[in-house]
Amino acid sequence: MTTGVRRRMGVEERRQQLIGVALDLFSRRSPDEVSIDEIASAAGISRPLVYHYFPGKLSLYEAALQRAADDLAARFAEPRQGPLGARLLRVMGRYFDFVDEHGPGFSALMRGGPAVGSSTTNALVDSVRQAAYVQILSHLEVTEPPARLELVVRSWVSLAESTALIWLDGRRVPRAELERQLVHDFAALLAVSAAYDEEMGALVRRVVADEPADGPFADLAARLVTLTAR
């Protein structure tokens, strides 16, 4: 027979529960619209107890952002197996899974939310961008990128971020098309850079050599040929 006695959570366990509750609420509504009272109610504890674990809403918000940033950065991790185009397409699928599921939270993370301009929030956003940058270089099997390649990869990471933020405002473009388009954007940025630099040209030739005829990079080439043939 059960006694109905509720198990008491440890300090760290309670902190993690509150972060999870806050992140869930921030994922569905703007953090500015979520109150400490709502977080306490969703966690099944009193408002004063929330302040026992976090000194204020900002500190809880930043802890939730840290978890979101770690999750988002992990979306760029992908085994270095198979063609690059297919790998990037899987990465974009996971990236937009996060964007789709945590719309307001994603916007808050990338735009700063209630902590606009804070060193903590800026560092979190930069950590996501840097993790994405490092992962893409890993896929390209480059450890010391030349200047043009760094420009391409960092520009593409920024493009994916801004595209996702714009897409959230109405979702007017089918998500699957947008994911493929971003992979095409990466290929296009590489190709344009290769037109100006032989080192980039060698990289592009190496990447293209491993791409199958039915991959996203070949799909882009076919679309461009069709476009110019009209």
PDB file of C-alpha atoms in Angstrom, residues 78-153:
ATOM      1  CA  GLU A  78      27.229  14.251 -36.830  1.00  0.00           C
ATOM      2  CA  PRO A  79      29.385  11.162 -37.541  1.00  0.00           C
ATOM      3  CA  ARG A  80      31.887  11.834 -40.300  1.00  0.00           C
ATOM      4  CA  GLN A  81      30.525   9.090 -42.509  1.00  0.00           C
ATOM      5  CA  GLY A  82      29.025   9.356 -45.969  1.00  0.00           C
ATOM      6  CA  PRO A  83      28.738  12.344 -48.319  1.00  0.00           C
ATOM      7  CA  LEU A  84      28.946  15.849 -46.856  1.00  0.00           C
ATOM      8  CA  GLY A  85      25.654  16.987 -48.398  1.00  0.00           C
ATOM      9  CA  ALA A  86      23.669  14.218 -46.706  1.00  0.00           C
ATOM     10  CA  ARG A  87      25.391  14.929 -43.385  1.00  0.00           C
ATOM     11  CA  LEU A  88      24.548  18.633 -43.543  1.00  0.00           C
ATOM     12  CA  LEU A  89      20.957  17.799 -44.422  1.00  0.00           C
ATOM     13  CA  ARG A  90      20.673  15.667 -41.274  1.00  0.00           C
ATOM     14  CA  VAL A  91      22.237  18.463 -39.231  1.00  0.00           C
ATOM     15  CA  MET A  92      19.710  20.955 -40.570  1.00  0.00           C
ATOM     16  CA  GLY A  93      16.899  18.527 -39.776  1.00  0.00           C
ATOM     17  CA  ARG A  94      17.977  18.350 -36.120  1.00  0.00           C
ATOM     18  CA  TYR A  95      18.580  22.101 -36.012  1.00  0.00           C
ATOM     19  CA  PHE A  96      15.051  22.844 -37.208  1.00  0.00           C
ATOM     20  CA  ASP A  97      13.648  20.213 -34.851  1.00  0.00           C
ATOM     21  CA  PHE A  98      14.949  22.418 -32.054  1.00  0.00           C
ATOM     22  CA  VAL A  99      13.710  25.618 -33.695  1.00  0.00           C
ATOM     23  CA  ASP A 100      10.279  24.099 -34.310  1.00  0.00           C
ATOM     24  CA  GLU A 101       9.911  22.744 -30.770  1.00  0.00           C
ATOM     25  CA  HIS A 102      11.370  25.739 -28.913  1.00  0.00           C
ATOM     26  CA  GLY A 103      10.333  28.710 -31.063  1.00  0.00           C
ATOM     27  CA  PRO A 104      10.176  31.492 -28.436  1.00  0.00           C
ATOM     28  CA  GLY A 105      13.077  29.935 -26.546  1.00  0.00           C
ATOM     29  CA  PHE A 106      15.198  29.831 -29.711  1.00  0.00           C
ATOM     30  CA  SER A 107      14.357  33.460 -30.434  1.00  0.00           C
ATOM     31  CA  ALA A 108      15.186  34.403 -26.852  1.00  0.00           C
ATOM     32  CA  LEU A 109      18.519  32.583 -27.025  1.00  0.00           C
ATOM     33  CA  MET A 110      19.592  34.205 -30.290  1.00  0.00           C
ATOM     34  CA  ARG A 111      18.172  37.657 -29.561  1.00  0.00           C
ATOM     35  CA  GLY A 112      19.021  37.816 -25.881  1.00  0.00           C
ATOM     36  CA  GLY A 113      15.481  37.927 -24.472  1.00  0.00           C
ATOM     37  CA  PRO A 114      15.237  39.636 -21.085  1.00  0.00           C
ATOM     38  CA  ALA A 115      19.035  39.576 -20.830  1.00  0.00           C
ATOM     39  CA  VAL A 116      19.836  41.496 -24.017  1.00  0.00           C
ATOM     40  CA  GLY A 117      23.443  42.623 -23.968  1.00  0.00           C
ATOM     41  CA  SER A 118      24.435  40.643 -20.868  1.00  0.00           C
ATOM     42  CA  SER A 119      27.871  39.041 -20.991  1.00  0.00           C
ATOM     43  CA  THR A 120      26.380  35.670 -20.021  1.00  0.00           C
ATOM     44  CA  THR A 121      23.834  35.628 -22.844  1.00  0.00           C
ATOM     45  CA  ASN A 122      26.345  36.863 -25.405  1.00  0.00           C
ATOM     46  CA  ALA A 123      28.763  34.137 -24.362  1.00  0.00           C
ATOM     47  CA  LEU A 124      26.061  31.464 -24.689  1.00  0.00           C
ATOM     48  CA  VAL A 125      25.122  32.595 -28.200  1.00  0.00           C
ATOM     49  CA  ASP A 126      28.776  32.723 -29.207  1.00  0.00           C
ATOM     50  CA  SER A 127      29.299  29.215 -27.822  1.00  0.00           C
ATOM     51  CA  VAL A 128      26.552  27.848 -30.100  1.00  0.00           C
ATOM     52  CA  ARG A 129      28.017  29.584 -33.130  1.00  0.00           C
ATOM     53  CA  GLN A 130      31.530  28.400 -32.309  1.00  0.00           C
ATOM     54  CA  ALA A 131      30.368  24.807 -31.775  1.00  0.00           C
ATOM     55  CA  ALA A 132      28.648  24.869 -35.162  1.00  0.00           C
ATOM     56  CA  TYR A 133      31.762  26.353 -36.791  1.00  0.00           C
ATOM     57  CA  VAL A 134      34.041  23.689 -35.307  1.00  0.00           C
ATOM     58  CA  GLN A 135      31.682  20.874 -36.305  1.00  0.00           C
ATOM     59  CA  ILE A 136      31.459  22.052 -39.927  1.00  0.00           C
ATOM     60  CA  LEU A 137      35.246  22.277 -40.179  1.00  0.00           C
ATOM     61  CA  SER A 138      35.395  18.742 -38.803  1.00  0.00           C
ATOM     62  CA  HIS A 139      33.060  17.562 -41.570  1.00  0.00           C
ATOM     63  CA  LEU A 140      35.348  19.239 -44.094  1.00  0.00           C
ATOM     64  CA  GLU A 141      38.367  17.561 -42.459  1.00  0.00           C
ATOM     65  CA  VAL A 142      40.103  20.913 -42.031  1.00  0.00           C
ATOM     66  CA  THR A 143      41.964  21.797 -38.841  1.00  0.00           C
ATOM     67  CA  GLU A 144      43.528  25.120 -39.855  1.00  0.00           C
ATOM     68  CA  PRO A 145      41.044  26.863 -42.157  1.00  0.00           C
ATOM     69  CA  PRO A 146      42.270  29.476 -44.614  1.00  0.00           C
ATOM     70  CA  ALA A 147      40.702  32.907 -44.344  1.00  0.00           C
ATOM     71  CA  ARG A 148      38.192  32.346 -47.147  1.00  0.00           C
ATOM     72  CA  LEU A 149      36.942  29.095 -45.663  1.00  0.00           C
ATOM     73  CA  GLU A 150      36.477  30.705 -42.257  1.00  0.00           C
ATOM     74  CA  LEU A 151      34.399  33.424 -43.931  1.00  0.00           C
ATOM     75  CA  VAL A 152      32.264  30.830 -45.717  1.00  0.00           C
ATOM     76  CA  VAL A 153      31.563  28.690 -42.659  1.00  0.00           C
TER      77      VAL A 153
END
